[in-house]
mmCIF file of C-alpha atoms in Angstrom:
data_model
loop_
_atom_site.group_PDB
_atom_site.id
_atom_site.type_symbol
_atom_site.label_atom_id
_atom_site.label_comp_id
_atom_site.label_asym_id
_atom_site.label_seq_id
_atom_site.Cartn_x
_atom_site.Cartn_y
_atom_site.Cartn_z
ATOM 1 C CA MET A 1 -29.707 -5.141 3.356
ATOM 2 C CA SER A 2 -27.210 -6.301 0.744
ATOM 3 C CA THR A 3 -27.468 -9.850 -0.462
ATOM 4 C CA SER A 4 -24.109 -9.790 -2.234
ATOM 5 C CA THR A 5 -21.697 -12.493 -1.168
ATOM 6 C CA THR A 6 -18.727 -10.857 -2.924
ATOM 7 C CA SER A 7 -16.007 -10.040 -0.454
ATOM 8 C CA PHE A 8 -13.487 -7.299 -1.010
ATOM 9 C CA ILE A 9 -9.822 -7.047 -0.155
ATOM 10 C CA ARG A 10 -8.236 -3.631 0.480
ATOM 11 C CA LEU A 11 -4.678 -2.655 -0.470
ATOM 12 C CA PHE A 12 -2.945 0.477 0.824
ATOM 13 C CA VAL A 13 -0.325 1.935 -1.546
ATOM 14 C CA TYR A 14 2.071 4.790 -0.819
ATOM 15 C CA GLY A 15 4.662 4.847 -3.602
ATOM 16 C CA THR A 16 4.974 3.850 -7.235
ATOM 17 C CA LEU A 17 1.468 2.341 -7.216
ATOM 18 C CA LEU A 18 -0.277 5.617 -6.332
ATOM 19 C CA SER A 19 -3.051 6.605 -8.754
ATOM 20 C CA ALA A 20 -1.023 9.534 -10.185
ATOM 21 C CA SER A 21 1.944 7.280 -11.032
ATOM 22 C CA LYS A 22 2.787 6.560 -14.633
ATOM 23 C CA HIS A 23 4.448 3.257 -13.735
ATOM 24 C CA PRO A 24 3.016 0.298 -15.711
ATOM 25 C CA MET A 25 2.163 -1.573 -12.482
ATOM 26 C CA ALA A 26 0.170 1.437 -11.285
ATOM 27 C CA GLU A 27 -1.754 1.404 -14.580
ATOM 28 C CA ASP A 28 -2.389 -2.331 -14.134
ATOM 29 C CA LEU A 29 -3.641 -1.726 -10.594
ATOM 30 C CA ARG A 30 -6.010 0.997 -11.784
ATOM 31 C CA GLN A 31 -7.512 -1.461 -14.292
ATOM 32 C CA LYS A 32 -7.952 -4.356 -11.852
ATOM 33 C CA ALA A 33 -8.966 -2.605 -8.620
ATOM 34 C CA ARG A 34 -11.178 0.268 -7.565
ATOM 35 C CA LEU A 35 -9.621 3.352 -5.947
ATOM 36 C CA LEU A 36 -11.456 4.020 -2.672
ATOM 37 C CA GLY A 37 -9.579 7.141 -1.605
ATOM 38 C CA PRO A 38 -6.857 8.441 0.680
ATOM 39 C CA GLY A 39 -5.676 7.056 3.979
ATOM 40 C CA PHE A 40 -2.718 6.972 6.333
ATOM 41 C CA PHE A 41 -1.130 4.881 9.077
ATOM 42 C CA PRO A 42 1.337 5.736 11.850
ATOM 43 C CA GLY A 43 4.884 5.102 10.778
ATOM 44 C CA ARG A 44 7.856 6.401 8.851
ATOM 45 C CA LEU A 45 8.507 6.739 5.130
ATOM 46 C CA TYR A 46 12.016 6.368 3.704
ATOM 47 C CA ASP A 47 13.552 7.455 0.404
ATOM 48 C CA LEU A 48 15.069 4.416 -1.292
ATOM 49 C CA GLY A 49 15.979 6.261 -4.476
ATOM 50 C CA MET A 50 13.509 5.313 -7.213
ATOM 51 C CA TYR A 51 10.784 4.359 -4.718
ATOM 52 C CA PRO A 52 9.933 4.647 -1.002
ATOM 53 C CA GLY A 53 9.773 2.174 1.850
ATOM 54 C CA ALA A 54 7.346 2.436 4.764
ATOM 55 C CA VAL A 55 7.628 1.134 8.296
ATOM 56 C CA TYR A 56 4.459 0.712 10.354
ATOM 57 C CA ASP A 57 4.891 1.903 13.942
ATOM 58 C CA PRO A 58 1.746 2.434 16.050
ATOM 59 C CA ALA A 59 3.746 4.633 18.446
ATOM 60 C CA ALA A 60 5.172 6.906 15.716
ATOM 61 C CA GLN A 61 4.540 10.633 15.834
ATOM 62 C CA THR A 62 4.486 10.691 12.036
ATOM 63 C CA ASP A 63 2.227 9.138 9.419
ATOM 64 C CA VAL A 64 2.593 7.447 6.032
ATOM 65 C CA TYR A 65 0.053 8.772 3.501
ATOM 66 C CA GLY A 66 -1.310 6.938 0.505
ATOM 67 C CA GLU A 67 -4.375 5.499 -1.167
ATOM 68 C CA ILE A 68 -6.622 2.502 -0.683
ATOM 69 C CA TYR A 69 -7.681 0.212 -3.492
ATOM 70 C CA SER A 70 -10.373 -2.440 -3.313
ATOM 71 C CA PHE A 71 -10.145 -5.810 -5.082
ATOM 72 C CA THR A 72 -12.780 -8.481 -5.401
ATOM 73 C CA LYS A 73 -11.588 -11.612 -3.626
ATOM 74 C CA SER A 74 -11.188 -13.484 -6.910
ATOM 75 C CA VAL A 75 -9.091 -10.733 -8.523
ATOM 76 C CA TRP A 76 -6.965 -10.423 -5.372
ATOM 77 C CA GLU A 77 -6.274 -14.171 -5.401
ATOM 78 C CA ARG A 78 -5.075 -13.879 -9.014
ATOM 79 C CA GLU A 79 -3.050 -10.688 -8.547
ATOM 80 C CA GLN A 80 -1.368 -10.946 -5.138
ATOM 81 C CA GLU A 81 1.532 -13.042 -6.454
ATOM 82 C CA THR A 82 2.174 -10.444 -9.195
ATOM 83 C CA LEU A 83 2.163 -7.702 -6.568
ATOM 84 C CA ASP A 84 4.475 -9.723 -4.293
ATOM 85 C CA ASP A 85 6.889 -10.193 -7.192
ATOM 86 C CA TYR A 86 6.739 -6.492 -8.056
ATOM 87 C CA GLU A 87 7.481 -5.429 -4.481
ATOM 88 C CA GLY A 88 10.296 -7.974 -4.154
ATOM 89 C CA ASP A 89 12.279 -9.305 -1.232
ATOM 90 C CA GLU A 90 12.759 -5.854 0.386
ATOM 91 C CA TYR A 91 9.118 -5.845 1.486
ATOM 92 C CA VAL A 92 6.722 -7.985 3.452
ATOM 93 C CA ARG A 93 2.988 -7.937 2.770
ATOM 94 C CA SER A 94 1.209 -7.169 6.044
ATOM 95 C CA VAL A 95 -2.206 -6.037 7.256
ATOM 96 C CA VAL A 96 -2.192 -2.647 8.977
ATOM 97 C CA PRO A 97 -5.023 -0.433 10.265
ATOM 98 C CA VAL A 98 -5.369 2.534 7.910
ATOM 99 C CA GLN A 99 -7.162 5.718 8.934
ATOM 100 C CA THR A 100 -9.729 6.999 6.420
ATOM 101 C CA ALA A 101 -12.358 9.737 6.534
ATOM 102 C CA ASP A 102 -14.809 7.028 7.672
ATOM 103 C CA GLY A 103 -12.602 5.464 10.353
ATOM 104 C CA LEU A 104 -10.037 2.676 10.566
ATOM 105 C CA VAL A 105 -9.970 -0.113 7.989
ATOM 106 C CA ASP A 106 -7.618 -3.069 7.760
ATOM 107 C CA CYS A 107 -5.584 -3.061 4.558
ATOM 108 C CA TRP A 108 -2.831 -5.129 3.080
ATOM 109 C CA THR A 109 0.283 -3.087 2.396
ATOM 110 C CA TYR A 110 3.934 -3.682 1.653
ATOM 111 C CA LEU A 111 6.252 -2.740 4.506
ATOM 112 C CA PHE A 112 9.975 -2.248 4.118
ATOM 113 C CA LYS A 113 11.812 -4.902 6.125
ATOM 114 C CA ALA A 114 15.509 -3.941 5.916
ATOM 115 C CA PRO A 115 17.323 -1.766 8.471
ATOM 116 C CA THR A 116 16.501 1.930 8.056
ATOM 117 C CA ASP A 117 19.183 3.567 10.232
ATOM 118 C CA SER A 118 21.141 4.995 7.307
ATOM 119 C CA LEU A 119 18.205 5.823 5.041
ATOM 120 C CA PRO A 120 16.873 9.355 4.479
ATOM 121 C CA ARG A 121 13.378 9.912 5.845
ATOM 122 C CA ILE A 122 10.602 11.524 3.882
ATOM 123 C CA ALA A 123 9.438 13.839 6.672
ATOM 124 C CA SER A 124 6.065 14.676 5.086
ATOM 125 C CA GLY A 125 5.143 10.988 4.911
ATOM 126 C CA ARG A 126 4.082 11.549 1.286
ATOM 127 C CA TYR A 127 5.883 10.078 -1.695
ATOM 128 C CA LEU A 128 5.911 12.515 -4.575
ATOM 129 C CA GLY A 129 7.788 10.342 -7.098
#
């Protein structure tokens, strides 16, 4: 039985923060959090030009694919405002259930909050940069 009292916060990323990204914020994330592995949630992914936007929809027939990072609670408390600023007003930080190889886990993620009617969909659900 573990006696650690450290709690961890999970973040699901699906765009410019993916581990393969060369974006400076992705590099910063790799230094401050631990990559746990892949995951996905039901929803739709949209092409916004230089980056994607995801919409969580439990009834969707498509999925949004990405990766899960783990932060210690103390690092998360220091970094969440930086992440909020990076994502900007187009997104809202929300908790969604993400499917992993080991089952569902709740993760913070940034969901696109503007209307999507005129936006092109990324049918694969995978952002390739």
